[in-house]
Amino acid sequence: MNPYIYLRGLRHAEHTVFAVQDGQKYYTDAQFGIRQAYSSGQQVKRSIMDALTTGLNVPPAPITFNWQIKKGKNTEVQFEQKEPWSPCDPTHVDQLLGGYMRAETGEFTIKRRSPLSISAMRPLHPLLGGLERERENLTFDRTSHPTHHPVRVRDEKGNELSQDDVDTLLLNTKRNLPNRIWIPDHSRASGLFVYDVCVDLRTLFCVSTNTLEPELHPSKTQELKDKGWTETRNVFGPCLLAPKEHREKYIPALAYALINWRITSNQARTFSLMETLALAVSDNANHLAGAIRGQLREDTEKPTAKPILDETAGATVYIALPAGGYIAGAYGAADALERAEQDIAQRLRDFDYENQIAG
């Protein structure tokens, strides 16, 4: 049995932003020299984990954020941010499926690689999506209620000016200070975007008990056994397997999250449905590349591409209703995403987690 499940999702993004810090992330395509908007694999992974914990109605694992006090110049107290601590506890579903790491001086270095390999969400083809050519200027504007939103002015030494001093300064300089921040030169993303996920079934619900590169603190190993985790082996060595009742609860939630995740870390002004147009599922990664692809057209002088959904490429392709608005000849079904979810869940259930090593 192939221990991998491969998934490719095709989405439509419209006039949106995938990231919030420093504007939209982008890279330049080497062949066409066009800037391409993208959402990092880490952001996609976090969004999937958010959908997973939300679907199960459980909180994410608690992360401890560490700060250290340092004495600066003139005995001024300063705060230095240190590495955050992960609980490294696979009883939290987002830790079990998302992985974790904790490196602390004088302590065990504990690391679990996520059984989910997740790509960035990027354009299906360089000519089918990316940054919009037009850039825009934004404002954070509260000028409609100027008396309700105060304006503070400080002098060169950091001392706050009184209202009378501010009024005198504005009169002498013939300036005004509106309740508005100007945010220049921003861009948004539009087009057809894809993301790929590989699920390694061998480690999906198994946590290694190898002490040379530990995934668990020694005290956590016994704790898991007491909670019903069973000792078994996979191709990587001895491990602990999550209880069956946990797996049966996690599998449908994971299948749902892999398809229905949404980027939740961008701002309200960037909202886009980012509707899923099609999904391809296979146990062969090469089949995904052919099932949902972009193809250069030969009937135009200017380089132009068209999206293609190929149900003969080897993968199982599920086409949603909105696909017909962007892909010629794509006839979708209202229940396509639900059937894709059921397919992924069944593939997850079919794997023999208890008996991975042939006797």
mmCIF file of C-alpha atoms in Angstrom:
data_model
loop_
_atom_site.group_PDB
_atom_site.id
_atom_site.type_symbol
_atom_site.label_atom_id
_atom_site.label_comp_id
_atom_site.label_asym_id
_atom_site.label_seq_id
_atom_site.Cartn_x
_atom_site.Cartn_y
_atom_site.Cartn_z
ATOM 1 C CA MET A 1 0.000 0.000 0.000
ATOM 2 C CA ASN A 2 1.336 3.427 -0.951
ATOM 3 C CA PRO A 3 1.898 5.350 2.301
ATOM 4 C CA TYR A 4 1.287 8.760 0.737
ATOM 5 C CA ILE A 5 -1.760 10.820 -0.205
ATOM 6 C CA TYR A 6 -1.199 13.722 -2.584
ATOM 7 C CA LEU A 7 -3.643 16.586 -2.958
ATOM 8 C CA ARG A 8 -3.663 19.591 -5.293
ATOM 9 C CA GLY A 9 -6.215 22.350 -4.849
ATOM 10 C CA LEU A 10 -7.049 25.047 -7.408
ATOM 11 C CA ARG A 11 -8.449 28.305 -6.069
ATOM 12 C CA HIS A 12 -9.549 31.616 -7.476
ATOM 13 C CA ALA A 13 -8.320 34.733 -5.679
ATOM 14 C CA GLU A 14 -9.772 38.139 -6.435
ATOM 15 C CA HIS A 15 -8.236 41.502 -5.494
ATOM 16 C CA THR A 16 -6.833 40.276 -2.207
ATOM 17 C CA VAL A 17 -3.661 40.139 -0.123
ATOM 18 C CA PHE A 18 -2.233 36.890 1.258
ATOM 19 C CA ALA A 19 0.110 38.554 3.769
ATOM 20 C CA VAL A 20 -0.043 41.661 5.949
ATOM 21 C CA GLN A 21 3.548 42.494 6.879
ATOM 22 C CA ASP A 22 5.288 44.673 4.285
ATOM 23 C CA GLY A 23 2.409 44.112 1.869
ATOM 24 C CA GLN A 24 1.945 41.177 -0.485
ATOM 25 C CA LYS A 25 4.771 38.631 -0.739
ATOM 26 C CA TYR A 26 6.015 37.966 -4.246
ATOM 27 C CA TYR A 27 8.756 36.316 -6.280
ATOM 28 C CA THR A 28 9.799 36.767 -9.903
ATOM 29 C CA ASP A 29 9.187 33.913 -12.327
ATOM 30 C CA ALA A 30 12.462 32.966 -14.028
ATOM 31 C CA GLN A 31 10.986 32.090 -17.431
ATOM 32 C CA PHE A 32 8.520 34.928 -17.950
ATOM 33 C CA GLY A 33 10.082 37.568 -15.692
ATOM 34 C CA ILE A 34 6.702 38.327 -14.058
ATOM 35 C CA ARG A 35 6.171 39.024 -10.380
ATOM 36 C CA GLN A 36 4.133 36.271 -8.772
ATOM 37 C CA ALA A 37 2.103 36.725 -5.591
ATOM 38 C CA TYR A 38 2.168 33.798 -3.173
ATOM 39 C CA SER A 39 1.130 32.636 0.259
ATOM 40 C CA SER A 40 3.901 30.766 2.077
ATOM 41 C CA GLY A 41 3.594 27.096 2.930
ATOM 42 C CA GLN A 42 3.856 28.048 6.597
ATOM 43 C CA GLN A 43 0.825 30.336 6.284
ATOM 44 C CA VAL A 44 -1.140 27.636 4.444
ATOM 45 C CA LYS A 45 -0.154 25.103 7.118
ATOM 46 C CA ARG A 46 -1.245 27.419 9.918
ATOM 47 C CA SER A 47 -4.557 28.008 8.157
ATOM 48 C CA ILE A 48 -5.088 24.236 7.824
ATOM 49 C CA MET A 49 -4.326 23.767 11.526
ATOM 50 C CA ASP A 50 -6.773 26.574 12.380
ATOM 51 C CA ALA A 51 -9.487 24.838 10.335
ATOM 52 C CA LEU A 52 -8.637 21.525 12.023
ATOM 53 C CA THR A 53 -8.890 22.778 15.611
ATOM 54 C CA THR A 54 -11.970 24.846 14.775
ATOM 55 C CA GLY A 55 -13.685 21.812 13.247
ATOM 56 C CA LEU A 56 -12.904 19.729 16.327
ATOM 57 C CA ASN A 57 -13.865 22.622 18.626
ATOM 58 C CA VAL A 58 -10.593 22.357 20.562
ATOM 59 C CA PRO A 59 -8.044 25.081 21.362
ATOM 60 C CA PRO A 60 -4.605 24.990 19.743
ATOM 61 C CA ALA A 61 -1.622 23.925 21.804
ATOM 62 C CA PRO A 62 -0.535 26.649 24.257
ATOM 63 C CA ILE A 63 2.705 28.335 23.156
ATOM 64 C CA THR A 64 4.784 30.132 25.808
ATOM 65 C CA PHE A 65 6.322 33.421 24.653
ATOM 66 C CA ASN A 66 9.508 34.197 26.563
ATOM 67 C CA TRP A 67 10.991 37.637 27.331
ATOM 68 C CA GLN A 68 14.185 38.380 29.213
ATOM 69 C CA ILE A 69 14.860 41.614 31.116
ATOM 70 C CA LYS A 70 18.145 43.327 30.273
ATOM 71 C CA LYS A 71 19.688 46.435 31.753
ATOM 72 C CA GLY A 72 20.396 49.002 29.061
ATOM 73 C CA LYS A 73 22.193 52.306 29.200
ATOM 74 C CA ASN A 74 21.555 54.434 32.282
ATOM 75 C CA THR A 75 20.103 51.319 33.986
ATOM 76 C CA GLU A 76 17.108 51.515 31.648
ATOM 77 C CA VAL A 77 15.109 48.297 31.673
ATOM 78 C CA GLN A 78 14.881 46.613 28.271
ATOM 79 C CA PHE A 79 13.028 43.491 27.156
ATOM 80 C CA GLU A 80 14.589 40.963 24.803
ATOM 81 C CA GLN A 81 12.372 38.383 23.110
ATOM 82 C CA LYS A 82 13.565 34.782 23.329
ATOM 83 C CA GLU A 83 12.570 31.600 21.489
ATOM 84 C CA PRO A 84 8.941 30.656 22.206
ATOM 85 C CA TRP A 85 8.315 27.299 23.860
ATOM 86 C CA SER A 86 6.165 24.627 22.317
ATOM 87 C CA PRO A 87 4.632 22.087 24.724
ATOM 88 C CA CYS A 88 5.829 19.275 22.395
ATOM 89 C CA ASP A 89 2.725 17.336 23.340
ATOM 90 C CA PRO A 90 1.078 15.173 20.627
ATOM 91 C CA THR A 91 -2.137 14.964 22.647
ATOM 92 C CA HIS A 92 -2.814 18.387 21.082
ATOM 93 C CA VAL A 93 -4.025 17.575 17.581
ATOM 94 C CA ASP A 94 -2.254 20.549 15.985
ATOM 95 C CA GLN A 95 1.024 19.324 17.522
ATOM 96 C CA LEU A 96 0.434 15.733 16.418
ATOM 97 C CA LEU A 97 -0.305 16.723 12.812
ATOM 98 C CA GLY A 98 1.577 20.017 12.563
ATOM 99 C CA GLY A 99 4.825 19.047 14.246
ATOM 100 C CA TYR A 100 6.854 20.941 16.837
ATOM 101 C CA MET A 101 10.335 21.817 18.052
ATOM 102 C CA ARG A 102 11.840 22.964 21.331
ATOM 103 C CA ALA A 103 15.530 23.703 21.807
ATOM 104 C CA GLU A 104 16.535 24.940 25.241
ATOM 105 C CA THR A 105 20.029 25.260 26.676
ATOM 106 C CA GLY A 106 20.779 22.379 29.014
ATOM 107 C CA GLU A 107 17.625 20.469 28.049
ATOM 108 C CA PHE A 108 16.564 17.864 25.506
ATOM 109 C CA THR A 109 16.180 19.153 21.970
ATOM 110 C CA ILE A 110 12.818 17.739 20.902
ATOM 111 C CA LYS A 111 11.633 17.865 17.310
ATOM 112 C CA ARG A 112 8.766 16.256 15.439
ATOM 113 C CA ARG A 113 8.484 16.769 11.704
ATOM 114 C CA SER A 114 4.962 17.305 10.519
ATOM 115 C CA PRO A 115 3.512 14.363 8.536
ATOM 116 C CA LEU A 116 2.012 17.018 6.240
ATOM 117 C CA SER A 117 4.285 18.505 3.565
ATOM 118 C CA ILE A 118 2.633 21.698 2.324
ATOM 119 C CA SER A 119 3.638 23.892 -0.590
ATOM 120 C CA ALA A 120 3.187 27.609 -0.976
ATOM 121 C CA MET A 121 -0.021 28.707 -2.684
ATOM 122 C CA ARG A 122 1.195 30.224 -5.938
ATOM 123 C CA PRO A 123 -0.166 30.905 -9.462
ATOM 124 C CA LEU A 124 -1.212 27.884 -11.501
ATOM 125 C CA HIS A 125 0.856 29.378 -14.337
ATOM 126 C CA PRO A 126 2.883 32.615 -14.470
ATOM 127 C CA LEU A 127 0.393 34.017 -16.993
ATOM 128 C CA LEU A 128 -2.726 32.994 -15.052
ATOM 129 C CA GLY A 129 -2.250 34.782 -11.742
ATOM 130 C CA GLY A 130 -0.061 37.044 -9.705
ATOM 131 C CA LEU A 131 0.235 40.665 -8.674
ATOM 132 C CA GLU A 132 -2.148 43.165 -10.190
ATOM 133 C CA ARG A 133 -0.323 45.685 -12.343
ATOM 134 C CA GLU A 134 -2.067 48.651 -10.802
ATOM 135 C CA ARG A 135 -0.803 49.611 -7.358
ATOM 136 C CA GLU A 136 -2.929 51.461 -4.848
ATOM 137 C CA ASN A 137 -2.635 53.901 -1.987
ATOM 138 C CA LEU A 138 -4.486 53.079 1.228
ATOM 139 C CA THR A 139 -5.559 55.175 4.189
ATOM 140 C CA PHE A 140 -6.373 54.494 7.825
ATOM 141 C CA ASP A 141 -8.940 57.285 8.066
ATOM 142 C CA ARG A 142 -10.799 58.663 11.109
ATOM 143 C CA THR A 143 -11.366 62.214 9.859
ATOM 144 C CA SER A 144 -15.144 61.792 10.027
ATOM 145 C CA HIS A 145 -15.012 62.130 13.842
ATOM 146 C CA PRO A 146 -11.973 64.332 14.522
ATOM 147 C CA THR A 147 -12.907 65.281 18.088
ATOM 148 C CA HIS A 148 -13.354 61.635 19.072
ATOM 149 C CA HIS A 149 -9.891 60.533 17.899
ATOM 150 C CA PRO A 150 -7.157 62.567 19.608
ATOM 151 C CA VAL A 151 -3.901 63.682 17.976
ATOM 152 C CA ARG A 152 -0.753 63.788 20.106
ATOM 153 C CA VAL A 153 2.321 65.861 19.180
ATOM 154 C CA ARG A 154 5.717 65.544 20.878
ATOM 155 C CA ASP A 155 8.701 67.879 20.596
ATOM 156 C CA GLU A 156 12.250 66.812 19.742
ATOM 157 C CA LYS A 157 12.879 65.764 23.348
ATOM 158 C CA GLY A 158 9.768 63.594 23.487
ATOM 159 C CA ASN A 159 7.690 65.974 25.576
ATOM 160 C CA GLU A 160 4.003 66.144 24.675
ATOM 161 C CA LEU A 161 2.747 69.567 23.559
ATOM 162 C CA SER A 162 -0.376 71.098 25.015
ATOM 163 C CA GLN A 163 -3.376 71.786 22.796
ATOM 164 C CA ASP A 164 -2.608 75.533 22.866
ATOM 165 C CA ASP A 165 0.973 74.883 21.775
ATOM 166 C CA VAL A 166 -0.244 72.630 18.962
ATOM 167 C CA ASP A 167 -2.735 75.269 17.770
ATOM 168 C CA THR A 168 -0.013 77.940 17.757
ATOM 169 C CA LEU A 169 2.393 75.657 15.887
ATOM 170 C CA LEU A 170 -0.186 74.822 13.200
ATOM 171 C CA LEU A 171 -1.067 78.498 12.781
ATOM 172 C CA ASN A 172 2.571 79.536 12.342
ATOM 173 C CA THR A 173 3.446 76.673 9.978
ATOM 174 C CA LYS A 174 0.114 76.809 8.074
ATOM 175 C CA ARG A 175 -0.198 73.040 8.443
ATOM 176 C CA ASN A 176 -2.928 70.656 9.566
ATOM 177 C CA LEU A 177 -2.760 67.264 11.286
ATOM 178 C CA PRO A 178 -5.621 65.062 10.049
ATOM 179 C CA ASN A 179 -6.708 61.862 11.797
ATOM 180 C CA ARG A 180 -5.427 59.805 8.881
ATOM 181 C CA ILE A 181 -2.456 57.601 8.025
ATOM 182 C CA TRP A 182 -1.341 57.359 4.411
ATOM 183 C CA ILE A 183 -0.211 53.878 3.297
ATOM 184 C CA PRO A 184 1.318 54.234 -0.182
ATOM 185 C CA ASP A 185 2.124 51.827 -2.992
ATOM 186 C CA HIS A 186 0.337 48.600 -2.108
ATOM 187 C CA SER A 187 -0.499 45.736 -4.446
ATOM 188 C CA ARG A 188 -3.049 42.944 -4.464
ATOM 189 C CA ALA A 189 -3.244 39.468 -5.953
ATOM 190 C CA SER A 190 -5.743 38.029 -8.427
ATOM 191 C CA GLY A 191 -5.940 34.930 -10.576
ATOM 192 C CA LEU A 192 -5.835 31.141 -10.329
ATOM 193 C CA PHE A 193 -3.659 29.679 -7.572
ATOM 194 C CA VAL A 194 -2.704 26.137 -6.564
ATOM 195 C CA TYR A 195 -1.411 24.497 -3.405
ATOM 196 C CA ASP A 196 -0.095 20.953 -2.923
ATOM 197 C CA VAL A 197 -0.191 18.739 0.153
ATOM 198 C CA CYS A 198 1.517 15.398 0.757
ATOM 199 C CA VAL A 199 0.317 13.328 3.724
ATOM 200 C CA ASP A 200 2.786 10.737 5.064
ATOM 201 C CA LEU A 201 0.484 8.092 6.537
ATOM 202 C CA ARG A 202 3.355 6.274 8.255
ATOM 203 C CA THR A 203 3.905 9.102 10.742
ATOM 204 C CA LEU A 204 0.454 10.686 10.687
ATOM 205 C CA PHE A 205 -0.658 9.264 14.040
ATOM 206 C CA CYS A 206 2.632 7.721 15.169
ATOM 207 C CA VAL A 207 5.208 9.488 17.357
ATOM 208 C CA SER A 208 8.741 8.069 17.397
ATOM 209 C CA THR A 209 10.216 6.851 20.685
ATOM 210 C CA ASN A 210 13.773 6.945 19.320
ATOM 211 C CA THR A 211 15.985 8.487 22.018
ATOM 212 C CA LEU A 212 18.801 9.524 19.646
ATOM 213 C CA GLU A 213 16.656 12.151 17.918
ATOM 214 C CA PRO A 214 13.738 12.359 20.336
ATOM 215 C CA GLU A 215 10.249 13.452 19.421
ATOM 216 C CA LEU A 216 9.165 13.075 23.043
ATOM 217 C CA HIS A 217 10.558 13.972 26.427
ATOM 218 C CA PRO A 218 11.123 10.747 28.446
ATOM 219 C CA SER A 219 8.439 11.751 30.940
ATOM 220 C CA LYS A 220 5.943 12.309 28.108
ATOM 221 C CA THR A 221 6.418 8.765 26.763
ATOM 222 C CA GLN A 222 5.012 7.138 29.889
ATOM 223 C CA GLU A 223 2.250 9.742 30.067
ATOM 224 C CA LEU A 224 1.081 8.824 26.569
ATOM 225 C CA LYS A 225 1.112 5.115 27.405
ATOM 226 C CA ASP A 226 -1.050 5.828 30.436
ATOM 227 C CA LYS A 227 -3.503 7.636 28.125
ATOM 228 C CA GLY A 228 -3.925 4.609 25.859
ATOM 229 C CA TRP A 229 -1.232 5.154 23.225
ATOM 230 C CA THR A 230 0.096 1.772 22.083
ATOM 231 C CA GLU A 231 3.633 0.681 21.302
ATOM 232 C CA THR A 232 4.198 -0.332 17.687
ATOM 233 C CA ARG A 233 6.746 0.022 14.862
ATOM 234 C CA ASN A 234 6.868 1.751 11.521
ATOM 235 C CA VAL A 235 9.666 1.888 8.944
ATOM 236 C CA PHE A 236 11.445 4.508 11.065
ATOM 237 C CA GLY A 237 11.570 2.374 14.204
ATOM 238 C CA PRO A 238 9.610 2.012 17.470
ATOM 239 C CA CYS A 239 6.820 4.496 18.044
ATOM 240 C CA LEU A 240 3.619 5.196 19.935
ATOM 241 C CA LEU A 241 0.309 5.090 18.071
ATOM 242 C CA ALA A 242 -2.594 7.367 18.976
ATOM 243 C CA PRO A 243 -5.700 5.548 20.273
ATOM 244 C CA LYS A 244 -8.186 4.422 17.624
ATOM 245 C CA GLU A 245 -10.981 6.593 19.011
ATOM 246 C CA HIS A 246 -8.748 9.645 18.574
ATOM 247 C CA ARG A 247 -7.866 8.675 15.008
ATOM 248 C CA GLU A 248 -11.520 8.184 14.096
ATOM 249 C CA LYS A 249 -12.260 11.658 15.400
ATOM 250 C CA TYR A 250 -9.279 13.338 13.725
ATOM 251 C CA ILE A 251 -9.623 11.777 10.253
ATOM 252 C CA PRO A 252 -12.842 13.524 9.093
ATOM 253 C CA ALA A 253 -11.663 16.797 10.644
ATOM 254 C CA LEU A 254 -8.343 16.578 8.766
ATOM 255 C CA ALA A 255 -10.063 15.731 5.472
ATOM 256 C CA TYR A 256 -12.311 18.770 5.934
ATOM 257 C CA ALA A 257 -9.427 21.082 6.883
ATOM 258 C CA LEU A 258 -7.266 20.111 3.886
ATOM 259 C CA ILE A 259 -10.009 21.322 1.554
ATOM 260 C CA ASN A 260 -11.866 24.063 3.409
ATOM 261 C CA TRP A 261 -9.050 26.038 5.065
ATOM 262 C CA ARG A 262 -9.066 29.805 4.736
ATOM 263 C CA ILE A 263 -6.295 32.334 5.182
ATOM 264 C CA THR A 264 -7.267 33.906 8.473
ATOM 265 C CA SER A 265 -4.181 36.024 9.153
ATOM 266 C CA ASN A 266 -4.805 38.754 6.590
ATOM 267 C CA GLN A 267 -6.781 41.906 7.217
ATOM 268 C CA ALA A 268 -10.492 42.492 6.731
ATOM 269 C CA ARG A 269 -9.871 44.808 3.776
ATOM 270 C CA THR A 270 -8.302 41.925 1.831
ATOM 271 C CA PHE A 271 -11.195 39.457 2.111
ATOM 272 C CA SER A 272 -11.751 37.178 -0.840
ATOM 273 C CA LEU A 273 -13.762 33.971 -0.921
ATOM 274 C CA MET A 274 -10.772 32.242 -2.529
ATOM 275 C CA GLU A 275 -13.271 29.651 -3.688
ATOM 276 C CA THR A 276 -12.012 26.184 -4.568
ATOM 277 C CA LEU A 277 -12.508 25.436 -8.259
ATOM 278 C CA ALA A 278 -11.119 21.900 -8.382
ATOM 279 C CA LEU A 279 -9.240 19.280 -6.380
ATOM 280 C CA ALA A 280 -7.068 16.410 -7.543
ATOM 281 C CA VAL A 281 -6.293 13.456 -5.264
ATOM 282 C CA SER A 282 -3.827 10.647 -5.982
ATOM 283 C CA ASP A 283 -1.144 8.414 -4.504
ATOM 284 C CA ASN A 284 1.237 9.583 -7.257
ATOM 285 C CA ALA A 285 2.575 13.144 -7.198
ATOM 286 C CA ASN A 286 3.157 13.210 -10.972
ATOM 287 C CA HIS A 287 -0.542 12.647 -11.600
ATOM 288 C CA LEU A 288 -1.398 15.885 -9.789
ATOM 289 C CA ALA A 289 0.792 17.982 -12.072
ATOM 290 C CA GLY A 290 -1.080 16.710 -15.112
ATOM 291 C CA ALA A 291 -4.565 16.771 -13.632
ATOM 292 C CA ILE A 292 -4.574 20.491 -12.791
ATOM 293 C CA ARG A 293 -2.195 22.456 -14.965
ATOM 294 C CA GLY A 294 -1.646 25.538 -17.058
ATOM 295 C CA GLN A 295 -0.768 25.239 -20.729
ATOM 296 C CA LEU A 296 0.643 27.750 -23.199
ATOM 297 C CA ARG A 297 -1.601 28.497 -26.140
ATOM 298 C CA GLU A 298 -0.179 28.155 -29.655
ATOM 299 C CA ASP A 299 -2.802 30.254 -31.458
ATOM 300 C CA THR A 300 -1.697 33.666 -30.141
ATOM 301 C CA GLU A 301 1.361 35.798 -30.877
ATOM 302 C CA LYS A 302 1.601 37.121 -27.345
ATOM 303 C CA PRO A 303 2.370 34.405 -24.767
ATOM 304 C CA THR A 304 -0.966 33.346 -23.284
ATOM 305 C CA ALA A 305 -1.868 30.393 -21.083
ATOM 306 C CA LYS A 306 -5.068 28.526 -20.349
ATOM 307 C CA PRO A 307 -6.025 26.430 -17.316
ATOM 308 C CA ILE A 308 -6.724 22.741 -17.896
ATOM 309 C CA LEU A 309 -8.509 20.158 -15.758
ATOM 310 C CA ASP A 310 -7.571 16.736 -17.099
ATOM 311 C CA GLU A 311 -9.523 13.799 -15.667
ATOM 312 C CA THR A 312 -7.442 11.332 -17.719
ATOM 313 C CA ALA A 313 -4.086 12.251 -16.138
ATOM 314 C CA GLY A 314 -4.283 9.556 -13.458
ATOM 315 C CA ALA A 315 -5.624 11.486 -10.473
ATOM 316 C CA THR A 316 -9.195 11.664 -9.257
ATOM 317 C CA VAL A 317 -10.416 15.180 -10.087
ATOM 318 C CA TYR A 318 -13.317 16.881 -8.334
ATOM 319 C CA ILE A 319 -14.675 19.969 -10.089
ATOM 320 C CA ALA A 320 -16.779 22.525 -8.227
ATOM 321 C CA LEU A 321 -19.496 24.669 -9.789
ATOM 322 C CA PRO A 322 -17.515 27.957 -9.904
ATOM 323 C CA ALA A 323 -14.870 26.344 -12.153
ATOM 324 C CA GLY A 324 -17.039 26.882 -15.214
ATOM 325 C CA GLY A 325 -16.596 30.644 -14.861
ATOM 326 C CA TYR A 326 -12.824 30.471 -15.351
ATOM 327 C CA ILE A 327 -12.072 27.241 -17.240
ATOM 328 C CA ALA A 328 -13.663 26.486 -20.607
ATOM 329 C CA GLY A 329 -15.439 23.141 -20.669
ATOM 330 C CA ALA A 330 -15.295 22.655 -16.896
ATOM 331 C CA TYR A 331 -18.625 21.266 -15.724
ATOM 332 C CA GLY A 332 -18.765 21.071 -11.971
ATOM 333 C CA ALA A 333 -21.035 19.482 -9.408
ATOM 334 C CA ALA A 334 -22.572 21.001 -6.301
ATOM 335 C CA ASP A 335 -21.306 18.143 -4.102
ATOM 336 C CA ALA A 336 -17.811 17.898 -5.620
ATOM 337 C CA LEU A 337 -15.951 19.149 -2.548
ATOM 338 C CA GLU A 338 -17.979 16.912 -0.234
ATOM 339 C CA ARG A 339 -17.085 13.887 -2.381
ATOM 340 C CA ALA A 340 -13.415 14.919 -2.345
ATOM 341 C CA GLU A 341 -13.577 15.156 1.435
ATOM 342 C CA GLN A 342 -15.074 11.661 1.664
ATOM 343 C CA ASP A 343 -12.401 10.296 -0.690
ATOM 344 C CA ILE A 344 -9.555 11.713 1.412
ATOM 345 C CA ALA A 345 -11.149 10.482 4.649
ATOM 346 C CA GLN A 346 -11.545 6.977 3.231
ATOM 347 C CA ARG A 347 -7.906 6.887 2.091
ATOM 348 C CA LEU A 348 -6.882 7.920 5.598
ATOM 349 C CA ARG A 349 -9.010 5.156 7.128
ATOM 350 C CA ASP A 350 -7.766 2.463 4.732
ATOM 351 C CA PHE A 351 -4.169 2.640 5.921
ATOM 352 C CA ASP A 352 -3.195 -0.014 8.489
ATOM 353 C CA TYR A 353 -1.597 2.103 11.195
ATOM 354 C CA GLU A 354 -1.296 -0.807 13.658
ATOM 355 C CA ASN A 355 0.525 -3.220 11.351
ATOM 356 C CA GLN A 356 2.859 -1.151 9.204
ATOM 357 C CA ILE A 357 5.726 -3.649 9.267
ATOM 358 C CA ALA A 358 5.206 -6.990 7.535
ATOM 359 C CA GLY A 359 5.609 -9.874 10.002
#
